[in-house]
């Protein structure tokens, strides 16, 4: 009986994480809110002294995220295979850094920035956004490019802060780290804040090189002619003009959904 109950529980979880019914979409939007809340707390905590209250919030948030992590694995058809995926391991390390904060006194705090990687890989949420929001559907590539750049800035800012704030007097909180990240990413380099040590120099190089690449990709999507994604049933071409009736590659009749006039 317990095995049957466990099986039904996994089916219910799988429905929430993978189906397209309205309650499942609302559930995934709530998960996005939880991810944003956890990132917001990580940023806010950098401005606060390491008190018992801060550590208690770390642990409480870590328990909530751990429960969601276990539920996500349970919803997978192959939980153990999912567990060893790089993104899942990164998420688990970020959660453990919150749970173990009282024991380590924030020594592994830099690991918590790995949680931001979750924002890039919610495929089901992207599908929900595509169907729920006309603006996202019309500007999907530009929106995703902007999201990737934003997540990169968050990750790099977290790494700069966690690797520098203990020994670099110029990096005291996330605002300082964000300021340096943006100036390095745009190659402006005012020079009033610099990173110390070989790790700091290498991190600066990564920010500049990867940042320029992401900026170019965002610019490319912004200035590229606006097209919609729709798989042609004949040849598989995915990008078409919004008012296309036939596929320009093979001539197959298309039926691209729109909002009407």
Short mmCIF file of C-alpha atoms in Angstrom, two decimals:
data_model
loop_
_atom_site.label_atom_id
_atom_site.label_comp_id
_atom_site.label_asym_id
_atom_site.label_seq_id
_atom_site.Cartn_x
_atom_site.Cartn_y
_atom_site.Cartn_z
CA UNK A 1 0.00 0.00 0.00
CA UNK A 2 2.84 2.42 0.85
CA UNK A 3 4.50 1.71 -2.51
CA UNK A 4 1.22 2.46 -4.28
CA UNK A 5 0.83 5.68 -2.32
CA UNK A 6 4.43 6.65 -3.16
CA UNK A 7 3.78 5.93 -6.84
CA UNK A 8 0.70 8.14 -6.85
CA UNK A 9 2.66 10.90 -5.13
CA UNK A 10 5.35 10.76 -7.83
CA UNK A 11 2.71 10.87 -10.56
CA UNK A 12 1.17 13.95 -8.94
CA UNK A 13 4.59 15.63 -8.74
CA UNK A 14 5.36 14.75 -12.34
CA UNK A 15 2.07 16.34 -13.36
CA UNK A 16 2.98 19.58 -11.57
CA UNK A 17 6.49 19.75 -13.02
CA UNK A 18 5.81 18.57 -16.57
CA UNK A 19 2.18 18.94 -17.66
CA UNK A 20 0.61 22.02 -19.25
CA UNK A 21 -2.58 22.18 -17.14
CA UNK A 22 -3.28 25.58 -15.50
CA UNK A 23 -2.41 24.46 -11.95
CA UNK A 24 0.93 23.06 -13.16
CA UNK A 25 1.78 26.37 -14.84
CA UNK A 26 0.89 28.27 -11.68
CA UNK A 27 3.09 25.88 -9.70
CA UNK A 28 6.06 26.52 -11.99
CA UNK A 29 5.55 30.28 -11.80
CA UNK A 30 5.61 29.88 -8.00
CA UNK A 31 8.92 28.01 -8.31
CA UNK A 32 10.31 30.90 -10.36
CA UNK A 33 9.18 33.22 -7.57
CA UNK A 34 10.98 31.00 -5.05
CA UNK A 35 14.17 31.14 -7.13
CA UNK A 36 13.96 34.93 -7.38
CA UNK A 37 13.27 35.16 -3.63
CA UNK A 38 16.33 33.05 -2.82
CA UNK A 39 18.54 35.17 -5.08
CA UNK A 40 17.11 38.35 -3.54
CA UNK A 41 17.94 37.06 -0.05
CA UNK A 42 21.50 36.15 -1.11
CA UNK A 43 21.99 39.73 -2.31
CA UNK A 44 20.37 41.30 0.75
CA UNK A 45 22.39 39.12 3.16
CA UNK A 46 25.64 40.57 1.77
CA UNK A 47 24.68 43.94 3.32
CA UNK A 48 23.92 42.42 6.74
CA UNK A 49 26.23 41.30 9.54
CA UNK A 50 26.42 37.54 10.08
CA UNK A 51 24.00 37.36 13.03
CA UNK A 52 21.94 34.49 14.41
CA UNK A 53 18.85 35.82 12.61
CA UNK A 54 20.63 35.85 9.24
CA UNK A 55 21.90 32.31 9.77
CA UNK A 56 18.41 31.14 10.82
CA UNK A 57 16.92 32.59 7.62
CA UNK A 58 19.68 30.86 5.63
CA UNK A 59 18.77 27.51 7.16
CA UNK A 60 15.02 28.06 6.77
CA UNK A 61 15.41 29.01 3.11
CA UNK A 62 17.75 26.07 2.62
CA UNK A 63 15.15 23.65 4.01
CA UNK A 64 12.45 24.99 1.67
CA UNK A 65 14.79 24.73 -1.32
CA UNK A 66 15.88 21.24 -0.28
CA UNK A 67 12.24 20.11 -0.12
CA UNK A 68 11.69 21.48 -3.65
CA UNK A 69 14.89 19.81 -4.85
CA UNK A 70 13.77 16.42 -3.50
CA UNK A 71 10.31 16.88 -5.04
CA UNK A 72 11.92 17.72 -8.40
CA UNK A 73 14.04 14.58 -8.29
CA UNK A 74 11.01 12.50 -7.30
CA UNK A 75 9.15 13.82 -10.33
CA UNK A 76 11.93 12.59 -12.60
CA UNK A 77 11.60 9.21 -14.30
CA UNK A 78 15.21 8.45 -13.34
CA UNK A 79 16.02 10.37 -10.13
CA UNK A 80 19.61 9.16 -9.75
CA UNK A 81 20.48 10.03 -13.33
CA UNK A 82 18.94 13.47 -12.82
CA UNK A 83 20.91 13.95 -9.60
CA UNK A 84 24.30 13.65 -11.33
CA UNK A 85 23.45 16.27 -13.96
CA UNK A 86 25.80 19.28 -13.60
CA UNK A 87 23.00 21.78 -13.06
CA UNK A 88 21.34 19.64 -10.38
CA UNK A 89 24.67 19.18 -8.57
CA UNK A 90 25.29 22.93 -8.74
CA UNK A 91 21.83 23.57 -7.28
CA UNK A 92 22.45 21.05 -4.49
CA UNK A 93 25.76 22.72 -3.59
CA UNK A 94 24.02 26.08 -3.40
CA UNK A 95 21.36 24.64 -1.10
CA UNK A 96 23.96 22.96 1.14
CA UNK A 97 25.82 26.26 1.49
CA UNK A 98 22.65 27.70 3.05
CA UNK A 99 21.95 24.70 5.30
CA UNK A 100 25.53 24.53 6.59
CA UNK A 101 25.92 28.30 7.06
CA UNK A 102 25.78 28.13 10.92
CA UNK A 103 28.53 25.48 10.98
CA UNK A 104 30.77 27.09 8.37
CA UNK A 105 30.00 30.71 9.30
CA UNK A 106 29.52 31.60 5.64
CA UNK A 107 32.85 30.12 4.52
CA UNK A 108 31.19 28.42 1.52
CA UNK A 109 28.83 31.29 0.83
CA UNK A 110 30.13 31.70 -2.71
CA UNK A 111 28.45 28.39 -3.61
CA UNK A 112 25.00 29.87 -3.14
CA UNK A 113 25.38 31.94 -6.30
CA UNK A 114 25.06 28.65 -8.21
CA UNK A 115 21.31 28.88 -7.58
CA UNK A 116 21.07 31.58 -10.24
CA UNK A 117 21.83 28.96 -12.89
CA UNK A 118 18.34 27.58 -12.32
CA UNK A 119 16.87 30.63 -14.03
CA UNK A 120 18.40 29.65 -17.37
CA UNK A 121 17.09 26.12 -17.66
CA UNK A 122 13.37 26.10 -16.87
CA UNK A 123 12.23 24.74 -20.23
CA UNK A 124 8.68 24.16 -19.07
CA UNK A 125 8.43 27.69 -17.74
CA UNK A 126 9.64 29.04 -21.09
CA UNK A 127 6.87 27.04 -22.78
CA UNK A 128 4.35 28.53 -20.36
CA UNK A 129 5.62 32.05 -21.00
CA UNK A 130 5.40 31.48 -24.73
CA UNK A 131 1.75 30.51 -24.53
CA UNK A 132 0.68 32.89 -21.74
CA UNK A 133 2.42 36.12 -22.73
CA UNK A 134 2.12 37.49 -26.30
CA UNK A 135 5.03 39.89 -25.70
CA UNK A 136 7.33 36.99 -24.79
CA UNK A 137 6.16 35.00 -27.81
CA UNK A 138 6.96 37.92 -30.15
CA UNK A 139 10.33 38.70 -28.53
CA UNK A 140 11.41 35.31 -27.21
CA UNK A 141 15.02 35.32 -28.44
CA UNK A 142 15.73 38.87 -27.27
CA UNK A 143 14.10 38.19 -23.89
CA UNK A 144 16.11 35.00 -23.38
CA UNK A 145 19.35 36.73 -24.43
CA UNK A 146 18.66 39.52 -21.92
CA UNK A 147 17.87 36.92 -19.24
CA UNK A 148 21.12 35.06 -19.95
CA UNK A 149 23.10 38.30 -19.67
CA UNK A 150 21.33 39.17 -16.41
CA UNK A 151 22.00 35.74 -14.92
CA UNK A 152 25.66 35.96 -16.00
CA UNK A 153 25.95 39.32 -14.22
CA UNK A 154 24.37 37.83 -11.08
CA UNK A 155 26.70 34.82 -11.11
CA UNK A 156 29.83 36.88 -11.72
CA UNK A 157 28.81 39.44 -9.11
CA UNK A 158 28.36 36.64 -6.59
CA UNK A 159 31.75 35.15 -7.42
CA UNK A 160 33.44 38.55 -7.19
CA UNK A 161 31.83 39.24 -3.82
CA UNK A 162 32.46 35.84 -2.27
CA UNK A 163 36.09 35.60 -3.45
CA UNK A 164 37.04 39.19 -2.60
CA UNK A 165 35.06 40.65 0.30
CA UNK A 166 37.13 39.01 3.02
CA UNK A 167 40.47 40.40 1.81
CA UNK A 168 39.67 43.26 -0.55
CA UNK A 169 38.69 46.50 1.23
CA UNK A 170 37.13 47.81 -1.98
CA UNK A 171 34.53 44.99 -2.11
CA UNK A 172 32.24 45.28 0.93
CA UNK A 173 28.86 44.15 -0.43
CA UNK A 174 27.02 43.09 -3.57
CA UNK A 175 26.69 46.70 -4.73
CA UNK A 176 30.48 47.04 -4.89
CA UNK A 177 30.80 43.68 -6.63
CA UNK A 178 28.03 44.56 -9.10
CA UNK A 179 29.69 47.89 -9.89
CA UNK A 180 32.99 46.16 -10.66
CA UNK A 181 31.29 43.42 -12.70
CA UNK A 182 29.43 45.89 -14.91
CA UNK A 183 32.48 48.10 -15.49
CA UNK A 184 34.59 45.05 -16.37
CA UNK A 185 31.84 43.51 -18.51
CA UNK A 186 31.44 46.70 -20.55
CA UNK A 187 35.27 47.01 -20.71
CA UNK A 188 34.89 50.52 -19.28
CA UNK A 189 37.29 49.69 -16.43
CA UNK A 190 37.30 52.88 -14.34
CA UNK A 191 40.07 51.43 -12.18
CA UNK A 192 38.73 52.64 -8.82
CA UNK A 193 38.02 49.01 -7.88
CA UNK A 194 40.35 46.15 -8.82
CA UNK A 195 40.39 42.48 -7.85
CA UNK A 196 43.30 41.11 -5.87
CA UNK A 197 45.40 38.04 -6.60
CA UNK A 198 45.66 35.71 -9.57
CA UNK A 199 42.09 34.46 -9.05
CA UNK A 200 40.84 38.04 -9.21
CA UNK A 201 42.71 38.73 -12.45
CA UNK A 202 41.44 35.54 -14.08
CA UNK A 203 37.89 36.32 -12.95
CA UNK A 204 38.20 39.78 -14.53
CA UNK A 205 39.29 38.23 -17.83
CA UNK A 206 36.33 35.82 -17.78
CA UNK A 207 33.90 38.68 -17.10
CA UNK A 208 35.26 40.76 -19.97
CA UNK A 209 35.40 37.97 -22.56
CA UNK A 210 32.10 36.28 -21.72
CA UNK A 211 30.35 39.60 -21.14
CA UNK A 212 31.26 40.96 -24.57
CA UNK A 213 29.99 37.74 -26.17
CA UNK A 214 26.65 37.97 -24.36
CA UNK A 215 26.30 41.66 -25.19
CA UNK A 216 26.89 40.94 -28.89
CA UNK A 217 24.30 38.15 -28.82
CA UNK A 218 21.75 40.46 -27.20
CA UNK A 219 22.47 43.19 -29.77
CA UNK A 220 22.13 40.66 -32.59
CA UNK A 221 18.71 39.51 -31.40
CA UNK A 222 17.53 43.10 -30.91
CA UNK A 223 18.46 44.27 -34.41
CA UNK A 224 17.64 41.05 -36.28
CA UNK A 225 14.34 41.19 -38.22
CA UNK A 226 11.47 40.12 -35.97
CA UNK A 227 10.46 36.52 -36.65
CA UNK A 228 8.39 33.91 -34.85
CA UNK A 229 9.29 30.34 -33.94
CA UNK A 230 7.10 27.70 -35.57
CA UNK A 231 8.22 24.27 -36.79
CA UNK A 232 7.41 23.81 -40.45
CA UNK A 233 5.74 20.38 -40.81
CA UNK A 234 7.46 19.92 -44.17
CA UNK A 235 11.13 20.82 -43.69
CA UNK A 236 11.37 21.72 -39.99
CA UNK A 237 12.38 25.37 -40.53
CA UNK A 238 11.74 27.13 -37.21
CA UNK A 239 11.92 30.88 -37.94
CA UNK A 240 9.30 32.56 -40.11
CA UNK A 241 7.91 36.02 -40.76
CA UNK A 242 4.99 36.71 -38.39
CA UNK A 243 2.49 36.87 -41.28
CA UNK A 244 3.89 33.92 -43.27
CA UNK A 245 1.32 31.69 -44.93
CA UNK A 246 3.77 29.32 -46.62
CA UNK A 247 7.25 28.18 -45.58
CA UNK A 248 9.84 30.13 -47.58
CA UNK A 249 12.11 27.06 -47.72
CA UNK A 250 9.73 24.34 -48.96
CA UNK A 251 6.40 26.06 -49.62
CA UNK A 252 4.42 24.01 -47.08
CA UNK A 253 1.23 25.65 -45.83
CA UNK A 254 1.77 27.03 -42.32
CA UNK A 255 -0.75 27.65 -39.57
CA UNK A 256 1.11 30.03 -37.25
CA UNK A 257 -1.04 30.99 -34.22
CA UNK A 258 -1.61 34.69 -33.64
CA UNK A 259 -3.74 36.96 -31.49
CA UNK A 260 -5.89 38.14 -34.40
CA UNK A 261 -6.41 41.68 -35.56
#
